[in-house]
CSV table of C-alpha atoms in Angstrom, one decimal:
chain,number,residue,atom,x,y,z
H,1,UNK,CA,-5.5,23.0,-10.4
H,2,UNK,CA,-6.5,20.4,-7.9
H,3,UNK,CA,-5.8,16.8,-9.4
H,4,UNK,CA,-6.9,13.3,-8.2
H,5,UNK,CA,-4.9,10.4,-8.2
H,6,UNK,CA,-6.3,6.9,-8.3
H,7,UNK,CA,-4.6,4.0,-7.6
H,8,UNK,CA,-6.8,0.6,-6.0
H,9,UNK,CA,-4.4,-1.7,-6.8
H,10,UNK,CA,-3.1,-4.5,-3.7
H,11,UNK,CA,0.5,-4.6,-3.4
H,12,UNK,CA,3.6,-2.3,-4.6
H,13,UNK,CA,4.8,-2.4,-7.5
H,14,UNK,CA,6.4,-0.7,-10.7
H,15,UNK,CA,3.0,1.2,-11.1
H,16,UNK,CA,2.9,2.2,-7.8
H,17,UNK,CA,5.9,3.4,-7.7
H,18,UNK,CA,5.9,5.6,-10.1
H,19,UNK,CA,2.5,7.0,-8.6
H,20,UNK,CA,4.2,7.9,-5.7
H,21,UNK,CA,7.0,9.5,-7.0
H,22,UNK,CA,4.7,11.5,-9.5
H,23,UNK,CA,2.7,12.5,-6.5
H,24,UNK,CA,6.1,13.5,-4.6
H,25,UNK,CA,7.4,15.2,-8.1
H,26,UNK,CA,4.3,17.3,-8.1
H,27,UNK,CA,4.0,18.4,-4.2
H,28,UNK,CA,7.7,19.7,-4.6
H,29,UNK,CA,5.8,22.1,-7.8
H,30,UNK,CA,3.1,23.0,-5.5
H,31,UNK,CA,0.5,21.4,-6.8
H,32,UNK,CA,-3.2,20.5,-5.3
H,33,UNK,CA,-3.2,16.7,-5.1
H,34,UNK,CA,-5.6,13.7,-3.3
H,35,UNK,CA,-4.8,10.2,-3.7
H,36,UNK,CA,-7.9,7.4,-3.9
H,37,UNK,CA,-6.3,4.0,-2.8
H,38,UNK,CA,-7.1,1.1,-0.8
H,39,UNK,CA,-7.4,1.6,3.1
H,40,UNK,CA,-4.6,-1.5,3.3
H,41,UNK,CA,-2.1,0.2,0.4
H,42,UNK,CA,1.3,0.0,0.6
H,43,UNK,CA,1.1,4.1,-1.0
H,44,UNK,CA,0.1,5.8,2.2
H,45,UNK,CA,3.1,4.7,3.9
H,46,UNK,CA,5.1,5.9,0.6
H,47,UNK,CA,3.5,9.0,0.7
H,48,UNK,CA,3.1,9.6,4.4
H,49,UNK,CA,5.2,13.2,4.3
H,50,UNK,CA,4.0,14.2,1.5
H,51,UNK,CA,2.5,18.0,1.8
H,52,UNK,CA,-0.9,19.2,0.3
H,53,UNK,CA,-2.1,16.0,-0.2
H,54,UNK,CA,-5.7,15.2,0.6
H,55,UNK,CA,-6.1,11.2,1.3
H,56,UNK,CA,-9.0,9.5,0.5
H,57,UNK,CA,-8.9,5.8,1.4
H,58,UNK,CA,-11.7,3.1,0.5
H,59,UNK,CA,-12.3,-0.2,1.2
H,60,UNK,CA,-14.7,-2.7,-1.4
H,61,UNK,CA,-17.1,-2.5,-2.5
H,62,UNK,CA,-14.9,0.4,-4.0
H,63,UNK,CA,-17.7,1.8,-6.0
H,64,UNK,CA,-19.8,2.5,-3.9
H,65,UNK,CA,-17.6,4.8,-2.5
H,66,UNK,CA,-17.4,7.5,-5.0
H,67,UNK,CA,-19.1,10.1,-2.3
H,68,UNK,CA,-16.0,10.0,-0.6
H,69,UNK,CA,-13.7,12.3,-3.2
H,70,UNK,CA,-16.3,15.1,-4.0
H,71,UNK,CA,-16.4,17.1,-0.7
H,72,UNK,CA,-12.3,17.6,-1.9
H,73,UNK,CA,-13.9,18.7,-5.4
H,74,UNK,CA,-10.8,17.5,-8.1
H,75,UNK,CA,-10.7,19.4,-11.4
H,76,UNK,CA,-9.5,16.2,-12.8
H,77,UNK,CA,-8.9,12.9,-12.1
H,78,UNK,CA,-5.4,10.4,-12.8
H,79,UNK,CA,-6.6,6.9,-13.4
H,80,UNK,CA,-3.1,4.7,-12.9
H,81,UNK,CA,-4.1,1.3,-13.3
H,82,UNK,CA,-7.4,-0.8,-14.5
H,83,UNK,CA,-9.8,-0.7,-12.0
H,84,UNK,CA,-8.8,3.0,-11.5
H,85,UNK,CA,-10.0,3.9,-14.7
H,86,UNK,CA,-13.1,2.4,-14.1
H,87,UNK,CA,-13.7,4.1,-10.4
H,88,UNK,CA,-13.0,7.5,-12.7
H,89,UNK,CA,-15.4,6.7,-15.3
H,90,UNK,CA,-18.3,6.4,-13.0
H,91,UNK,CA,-17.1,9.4,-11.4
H,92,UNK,CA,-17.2,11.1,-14.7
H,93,UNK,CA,-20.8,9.8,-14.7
H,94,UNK,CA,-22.5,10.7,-11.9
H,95,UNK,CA,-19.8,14.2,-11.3
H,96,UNK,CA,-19.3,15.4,-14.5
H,97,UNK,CA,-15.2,15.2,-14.0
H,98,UNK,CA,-13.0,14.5,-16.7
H,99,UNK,CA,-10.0,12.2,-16.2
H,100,UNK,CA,-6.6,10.9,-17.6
H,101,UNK,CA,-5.6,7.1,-17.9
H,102,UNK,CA,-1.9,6.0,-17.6
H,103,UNK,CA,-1.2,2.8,-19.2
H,104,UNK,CA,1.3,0.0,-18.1
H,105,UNK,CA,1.0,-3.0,-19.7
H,106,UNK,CA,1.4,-4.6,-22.9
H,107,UNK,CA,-1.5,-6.4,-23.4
H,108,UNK,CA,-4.7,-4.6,-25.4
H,109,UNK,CA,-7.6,-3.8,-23.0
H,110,UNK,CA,-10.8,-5.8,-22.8
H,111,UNK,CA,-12.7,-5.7,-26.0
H,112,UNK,CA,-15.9,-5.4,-24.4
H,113,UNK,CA,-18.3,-2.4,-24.3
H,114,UNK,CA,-18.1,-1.5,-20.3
H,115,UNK,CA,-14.0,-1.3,-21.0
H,116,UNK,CA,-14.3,0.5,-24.4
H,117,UNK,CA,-16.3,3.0,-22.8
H,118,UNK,CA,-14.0,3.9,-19.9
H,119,UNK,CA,-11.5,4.3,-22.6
H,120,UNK,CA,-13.8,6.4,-24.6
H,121,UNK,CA,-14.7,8.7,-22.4
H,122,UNK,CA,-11.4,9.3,-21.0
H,123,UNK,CA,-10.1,13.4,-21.9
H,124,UNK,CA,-6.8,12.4,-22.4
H,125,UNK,CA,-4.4,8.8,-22.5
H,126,UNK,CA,-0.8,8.3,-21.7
H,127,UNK,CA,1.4,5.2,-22.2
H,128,UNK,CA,5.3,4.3,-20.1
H,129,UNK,CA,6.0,3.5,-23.5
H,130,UNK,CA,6.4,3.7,-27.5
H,131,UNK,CA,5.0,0.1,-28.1
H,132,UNK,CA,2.1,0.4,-25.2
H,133,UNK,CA,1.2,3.7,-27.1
H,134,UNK,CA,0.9,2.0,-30.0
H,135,UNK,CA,-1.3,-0.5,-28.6
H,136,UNK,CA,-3.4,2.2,-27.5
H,137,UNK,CA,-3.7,3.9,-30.2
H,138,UNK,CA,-4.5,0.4,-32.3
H,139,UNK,CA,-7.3,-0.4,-29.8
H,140,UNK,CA,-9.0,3.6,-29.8
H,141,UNK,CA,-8.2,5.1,-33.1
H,142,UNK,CA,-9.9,8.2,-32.3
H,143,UNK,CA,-7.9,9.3,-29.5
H,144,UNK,CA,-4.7,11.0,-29.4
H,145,UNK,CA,-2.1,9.1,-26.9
H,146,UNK,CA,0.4,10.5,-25.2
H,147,UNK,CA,3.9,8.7,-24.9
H,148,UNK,CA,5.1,9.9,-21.6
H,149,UNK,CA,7.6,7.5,-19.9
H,150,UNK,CA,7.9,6.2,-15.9
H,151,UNK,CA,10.8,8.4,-13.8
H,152,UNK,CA,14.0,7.5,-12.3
H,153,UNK,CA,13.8,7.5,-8.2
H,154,UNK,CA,16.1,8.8,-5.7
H,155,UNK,CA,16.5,5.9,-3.1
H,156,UNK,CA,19.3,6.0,-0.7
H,157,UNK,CA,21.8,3.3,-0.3
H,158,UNK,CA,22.1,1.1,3.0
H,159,UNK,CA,25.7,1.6,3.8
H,160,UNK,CA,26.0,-0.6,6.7
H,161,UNK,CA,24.5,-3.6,4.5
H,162,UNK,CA,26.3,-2.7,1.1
H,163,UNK,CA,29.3,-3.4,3.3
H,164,UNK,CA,27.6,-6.2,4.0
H,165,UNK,CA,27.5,-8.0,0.9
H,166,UNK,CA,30.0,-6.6,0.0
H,167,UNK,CA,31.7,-8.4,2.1
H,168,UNK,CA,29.4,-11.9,1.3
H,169,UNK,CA,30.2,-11.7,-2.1
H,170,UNK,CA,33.9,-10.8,-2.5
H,171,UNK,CA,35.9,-13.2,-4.9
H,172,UNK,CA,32.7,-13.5,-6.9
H,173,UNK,CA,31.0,-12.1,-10.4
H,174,UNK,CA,27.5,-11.0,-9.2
H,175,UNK,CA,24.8,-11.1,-11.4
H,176,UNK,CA,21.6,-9.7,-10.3
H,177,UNK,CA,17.8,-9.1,-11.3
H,178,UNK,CA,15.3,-7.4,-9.5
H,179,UNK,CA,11.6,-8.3,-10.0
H,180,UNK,CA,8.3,-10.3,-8.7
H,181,UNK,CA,8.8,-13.8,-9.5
H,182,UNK,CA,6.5,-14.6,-12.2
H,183,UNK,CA,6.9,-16.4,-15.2
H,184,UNK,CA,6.9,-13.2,-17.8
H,185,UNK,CA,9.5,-11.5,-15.9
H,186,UNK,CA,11.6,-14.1,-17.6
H,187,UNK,CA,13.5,-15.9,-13.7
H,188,UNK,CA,13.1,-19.5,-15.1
H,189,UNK,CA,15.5,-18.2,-18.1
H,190,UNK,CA,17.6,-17.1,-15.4
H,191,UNK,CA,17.8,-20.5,-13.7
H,192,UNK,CA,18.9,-22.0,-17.3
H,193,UNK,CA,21.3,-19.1,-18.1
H,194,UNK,CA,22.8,-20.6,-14.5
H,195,UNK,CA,22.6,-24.3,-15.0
H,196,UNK,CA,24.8,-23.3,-18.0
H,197,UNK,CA,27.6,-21.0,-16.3
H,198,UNK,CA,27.7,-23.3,-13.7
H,199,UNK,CA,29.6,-26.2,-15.7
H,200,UNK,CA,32.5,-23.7,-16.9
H,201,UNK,CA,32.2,-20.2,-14.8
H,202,UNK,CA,32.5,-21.1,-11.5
H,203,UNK,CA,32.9,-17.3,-10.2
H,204,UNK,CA,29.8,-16.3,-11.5
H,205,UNK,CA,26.8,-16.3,-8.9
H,206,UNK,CA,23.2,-15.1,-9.7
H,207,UNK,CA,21.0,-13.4,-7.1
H,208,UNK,CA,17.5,-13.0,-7.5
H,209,UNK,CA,15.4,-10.0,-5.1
H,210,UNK,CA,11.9,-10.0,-5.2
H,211,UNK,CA,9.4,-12.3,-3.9
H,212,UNK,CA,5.9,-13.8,-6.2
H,213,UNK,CA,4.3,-16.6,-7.7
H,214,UNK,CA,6.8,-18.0,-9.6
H,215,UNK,CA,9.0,-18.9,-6.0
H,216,UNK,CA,8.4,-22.6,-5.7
H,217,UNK,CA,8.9,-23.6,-8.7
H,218,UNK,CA,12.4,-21.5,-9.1
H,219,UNK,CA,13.0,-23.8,-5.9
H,220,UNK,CA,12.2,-26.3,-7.3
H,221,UNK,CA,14.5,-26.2,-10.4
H,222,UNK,CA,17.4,-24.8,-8.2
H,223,UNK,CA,17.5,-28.0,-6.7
H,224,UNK,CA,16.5,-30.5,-9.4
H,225,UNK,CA,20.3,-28.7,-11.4
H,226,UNK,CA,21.8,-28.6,-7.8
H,227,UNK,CA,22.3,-25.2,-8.3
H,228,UNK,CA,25.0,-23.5,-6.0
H,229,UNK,CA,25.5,-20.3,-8.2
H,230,UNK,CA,22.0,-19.0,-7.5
H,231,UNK,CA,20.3,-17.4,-4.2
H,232,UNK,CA,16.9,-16.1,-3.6
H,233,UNK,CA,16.9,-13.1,-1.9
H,234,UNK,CA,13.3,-12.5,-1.3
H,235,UNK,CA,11.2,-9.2,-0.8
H,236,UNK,CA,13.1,-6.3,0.5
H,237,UNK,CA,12.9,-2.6,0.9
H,238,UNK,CA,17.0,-2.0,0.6
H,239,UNK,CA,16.7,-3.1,-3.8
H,240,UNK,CA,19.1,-0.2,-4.7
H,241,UNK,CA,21.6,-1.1,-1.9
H,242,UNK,CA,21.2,-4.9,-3.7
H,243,UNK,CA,21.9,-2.9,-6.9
H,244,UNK,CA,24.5,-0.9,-6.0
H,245,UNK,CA,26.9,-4.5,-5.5
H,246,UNK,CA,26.2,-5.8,-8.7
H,247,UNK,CA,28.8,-6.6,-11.5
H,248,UNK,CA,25.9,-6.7,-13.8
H,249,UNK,CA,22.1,-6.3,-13.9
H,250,UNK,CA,20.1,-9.1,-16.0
H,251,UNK,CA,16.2,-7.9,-16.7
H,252,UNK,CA,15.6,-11.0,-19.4
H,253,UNK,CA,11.5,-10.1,-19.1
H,254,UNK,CA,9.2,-12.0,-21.7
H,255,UNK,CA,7.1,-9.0,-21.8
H,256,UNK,CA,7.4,-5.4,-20.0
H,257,UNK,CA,5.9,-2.3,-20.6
H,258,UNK,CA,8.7,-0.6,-20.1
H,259,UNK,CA,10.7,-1.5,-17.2
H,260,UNK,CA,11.4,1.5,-14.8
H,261,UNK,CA,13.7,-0.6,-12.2
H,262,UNK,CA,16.2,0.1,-15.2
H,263,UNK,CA,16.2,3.9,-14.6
H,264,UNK,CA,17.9,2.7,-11.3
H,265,UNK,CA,20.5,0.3,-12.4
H,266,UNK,CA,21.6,2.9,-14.9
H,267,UNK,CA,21.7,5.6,-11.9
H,268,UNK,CA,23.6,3.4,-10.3
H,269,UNK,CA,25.8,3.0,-13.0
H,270,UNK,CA,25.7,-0.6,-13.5
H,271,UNK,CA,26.1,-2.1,-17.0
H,272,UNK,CA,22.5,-3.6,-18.2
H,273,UNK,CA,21.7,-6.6,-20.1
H,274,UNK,CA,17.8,-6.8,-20.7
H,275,UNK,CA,15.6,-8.5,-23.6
H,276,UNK,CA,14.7,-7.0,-26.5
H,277,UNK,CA,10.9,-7.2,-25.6
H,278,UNK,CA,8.0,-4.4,-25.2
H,279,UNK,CA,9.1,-1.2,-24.2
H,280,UNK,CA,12.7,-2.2,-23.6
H,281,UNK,CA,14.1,-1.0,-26.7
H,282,UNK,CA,13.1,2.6,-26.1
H,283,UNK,CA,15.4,2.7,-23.0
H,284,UNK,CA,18.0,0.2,-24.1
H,285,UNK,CA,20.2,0.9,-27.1
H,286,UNK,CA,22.0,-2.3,-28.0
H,287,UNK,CA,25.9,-1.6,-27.4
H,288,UNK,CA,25.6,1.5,-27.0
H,289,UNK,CA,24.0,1.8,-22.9
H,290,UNK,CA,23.9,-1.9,-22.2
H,291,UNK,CA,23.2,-5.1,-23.9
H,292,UNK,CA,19.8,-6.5,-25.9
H,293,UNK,CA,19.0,-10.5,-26.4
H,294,UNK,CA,16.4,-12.3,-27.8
H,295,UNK,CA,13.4,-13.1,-25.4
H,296,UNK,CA,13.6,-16.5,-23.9
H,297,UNK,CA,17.2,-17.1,-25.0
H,298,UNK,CA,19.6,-18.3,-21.7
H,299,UNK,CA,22.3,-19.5,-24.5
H,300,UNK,CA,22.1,-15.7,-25.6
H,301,UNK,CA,22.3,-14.1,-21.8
H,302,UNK,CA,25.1,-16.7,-20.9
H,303,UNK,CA,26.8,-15.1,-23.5
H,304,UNK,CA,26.0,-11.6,-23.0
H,305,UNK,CA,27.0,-12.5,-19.3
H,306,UNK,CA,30.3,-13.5,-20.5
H,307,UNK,CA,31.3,-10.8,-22.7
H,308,UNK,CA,30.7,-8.2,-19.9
H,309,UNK,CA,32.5,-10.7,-17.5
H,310,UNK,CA,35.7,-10.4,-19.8
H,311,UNK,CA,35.5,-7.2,-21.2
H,312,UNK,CA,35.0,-4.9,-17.5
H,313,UNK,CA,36.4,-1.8,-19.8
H,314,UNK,CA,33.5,-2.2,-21.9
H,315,UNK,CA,30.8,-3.4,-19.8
H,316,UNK,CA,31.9,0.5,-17.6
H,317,UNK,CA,31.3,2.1,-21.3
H,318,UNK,CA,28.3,0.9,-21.0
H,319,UNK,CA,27.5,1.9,-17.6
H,320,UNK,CA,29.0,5.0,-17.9
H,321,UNK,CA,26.3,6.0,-21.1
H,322,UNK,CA,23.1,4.4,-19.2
H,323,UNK,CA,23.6,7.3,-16.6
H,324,UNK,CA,24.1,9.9,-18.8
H,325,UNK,CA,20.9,9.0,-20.6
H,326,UNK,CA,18.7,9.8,-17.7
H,327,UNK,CA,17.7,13.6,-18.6
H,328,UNK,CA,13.9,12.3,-20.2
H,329,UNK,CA,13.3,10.3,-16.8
H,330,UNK,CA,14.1,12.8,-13.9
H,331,UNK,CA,11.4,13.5,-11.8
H,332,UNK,CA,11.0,17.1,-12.7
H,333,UNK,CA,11.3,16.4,-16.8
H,334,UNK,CA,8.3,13.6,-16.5
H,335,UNK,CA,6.3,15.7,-13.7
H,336,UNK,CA,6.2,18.6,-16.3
H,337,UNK,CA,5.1,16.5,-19.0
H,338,UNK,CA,2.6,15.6,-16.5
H,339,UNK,CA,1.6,19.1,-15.7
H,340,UNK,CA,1.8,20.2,-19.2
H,341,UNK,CA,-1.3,17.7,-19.7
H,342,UNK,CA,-3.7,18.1,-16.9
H,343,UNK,CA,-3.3,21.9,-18.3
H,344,UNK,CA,-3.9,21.0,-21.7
H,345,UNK,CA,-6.9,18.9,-20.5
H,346,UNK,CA,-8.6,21.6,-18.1
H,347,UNK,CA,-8.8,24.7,-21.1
C-alpha cells in the first residue's frame, strides 16, 4: 500500500496538523507514504524525521506539476484540503489513480460543475465531523461519507517557560484561547466577555495565542475599553506549554468544523468552555466534559467564566472527564480508521 498525501495549503494550521500527525501515526504502522506540498510549507519541517516518507515538493503553477509524483507510483492518493482535491482529480485523469478527500470546514463546496466533479469522482469522502458529514452527504447524495474525526497530539511542555508564566501570572484567574485571529473564531466576543469581567472580576485576565487577520482591530477595541485584563500573545510554537497554565480554556468559535486544539486542552486536563457551533457538540457534552454557550453570546461566556471561577471542584470534574474521553482521538484509533479505508478503497 503506498499512499499519497496532498496538502498545498500556505501556512499551518488545524488541517495541517492533523496531516502531519496522520502521516507520523502511519510511519509508526509501517506504511508506504509521500507527501505533495508547497516547496515553502511549514509540513516538511513537521515531518522532517519522519521514515519512509517520499517528499514531493512543488511550487505554482501547481498543476502543471503532476509529473512529479508518478515516478513514486501511489496506489492512492489523500486529498486534505481544497486545492488538494483538485491536484488529485486531475491526477485521477490523466493517471488513472483513485483518491480520498478529507473535509474540514463547514461551509458546502462550490456548486459549480469543475468542484462537483472532483467530488464526484473521488473513491471515497471523510469528514472531522458529524455536522461536516452531513453537509457532505447533503451536497453528493450518492456517496457514502465517512465520519472520521481529527487526533489528539503529543506535544511536550516547555518547562523552563511554564515556570515562566507561571510565575507572570500568579495571583491571577487565567483565561485562555488558542486560535488565528479571525472574526469566526469568535476573539471579538472575547474582548466583550472582558470589557464585562473587568468592571466586577478584577482577578480574571484573558490571554489570547495566535496571530491573523483579526489582530488590529482586537487592538483596537482593547484600547477603545482600556482593557488591562487582556494580552495578545501572538504566534508561538510553545501553545501546549500556554495551555498547560490555564485555569480555563475559552474556544467561543462562530463556526468550526470541529475543533481539534480541544483534544489538547482536554489532554491537558483543563476544564473547557466552547460554543455550541458546528462540530463542537460532538466533542463537548454540556456539563458533563466542559461547558456549551450560545454562539456570539459574551453575557453567556462571562457567566460560564464565573461559574468555573467559583466552583474549582467542578470545573476539575470537568477536566478530569475531557481526558478520559480521549480513546476515539488517539493517534493509533484515528490512524486505523484511516488504514481501514485506503484498504477498503484499493479491493
Amino acid at each position: 500500500m503506498r499512499i499519497a498525501h496532498i496538502n498545498l495549503a500556505r501556512g499551518f494550521r488545524g488541517g495541517e496538523r492533523q496531516t502531519a500527525l496522520l502521516i507520523q501515526a502511519l510511519a509508526a504502522m509501517n506504511v508506504m507514504q509521500a507527501l505533495v506540498a508547497r516547496q515553502d510549507s511549514p509540513l516538511w519541517n513537521e515531518l522532517k524525521d519522519v521514515a519512509n516518507l517520499q517528499r514531493i515538493k512543488i511550487k505554482q503553477p501547481y498543476f502543471l506539476r503532476l509529473t512529479r509524483l508518478r515516478a513514486w507510483r501511489p496506489d492512492l492518493l489523500h486529498a486534505h484540503e481544497a486545492k488538494a482535491a483538485q491536484w488529485a482529480f486531475l491526477y485521477k485523469i490523466i493517471y488513472n489513480i483513485p483518491y480520498i478527500i478529507t473535509r474540514r470546514v463547514l461551509n458546502q463546496p462550490k456548486n459549480n460543475m469543475f468542484t462537483k466533479a472532483v467530488y464526484r469522482s473521488s473513491i471515497a469522502m471523510s469528514a472531522v465531523s458529524s455536522v461536516v458529514a452531513r453537509i457532505l452527504e447533503e451536497y453528493m447524495p450518492a456517496k457514502t461519507v465517512r465520519h472520521i474525526p481529527d487526533m489528539v497530539s503529543d506535544i511536550p511542555l516547555n518547562l523552563e517557560l511554564q515556570v515562566q508564566l507561571q510565575k507572570k501570572y500568579a495571583g491571577h484567574y487565567i483565561i485562555g484561547h488558542v486560535g488565528a485571529l479571525s472574526s469566526e473564531k469568535g476573539q471579538r466576543i472575547i474582548i466583550e466577555a472582558a470589557k464585562k469581567a473587568a468592571e466586577t472580576k478584577p482577578t480574571l485576565h484573558f490571554v489570547l495565542v495566535g496571530e491573523g487577520a483579526d489582530r488590529i482591530y482586537l487592538e483596537n477595541k482593547i484600547q477603545e475599553y482600556h482593557l488591562t485584563n487582556v494580552e495578545l500573545v501572538g504566534f508561538t510554537r510553545e501553545v501546549s506549554t500556554w495551555i498547560s497554565v490555564f485555569d480555563v480554556f475559552i474556544f467561543p468559535s462562530l463556526q468550526e468544523g470541529f475543533g481539534s486544539t480541544l483534544l489538547d486542552v482536554m489532554k491537558l486536563n483543563k476544564p473547557i468552555i466552547a460554543a455550541r457551533t458546528g462540530g463542537i457538540p460532538d466533542l463537548i457534552r454540556h456539563e458533563k466534559n466542559g461547558l456549551l454557550i450560545t454562539a456570539g453570546s459574551a453575557l453567556e461566556l462571562v457567566n460560564a467564566i464565573d461559574r468555573l471561577s467559583q466552583d474549582k471542584q467542578f470545573a476539575q470534574c470537568l477536566a478530569k472527564e475531557g481526558t478520559q474521553s480521549l480513546g476515539s482521538y488517539l493517534p493509533v484509533t484515528v490512524a486505523e480508521c484511516y488504514h481501514a479505508l485506503y484498504r477498503q478503497c484499493l479491493q
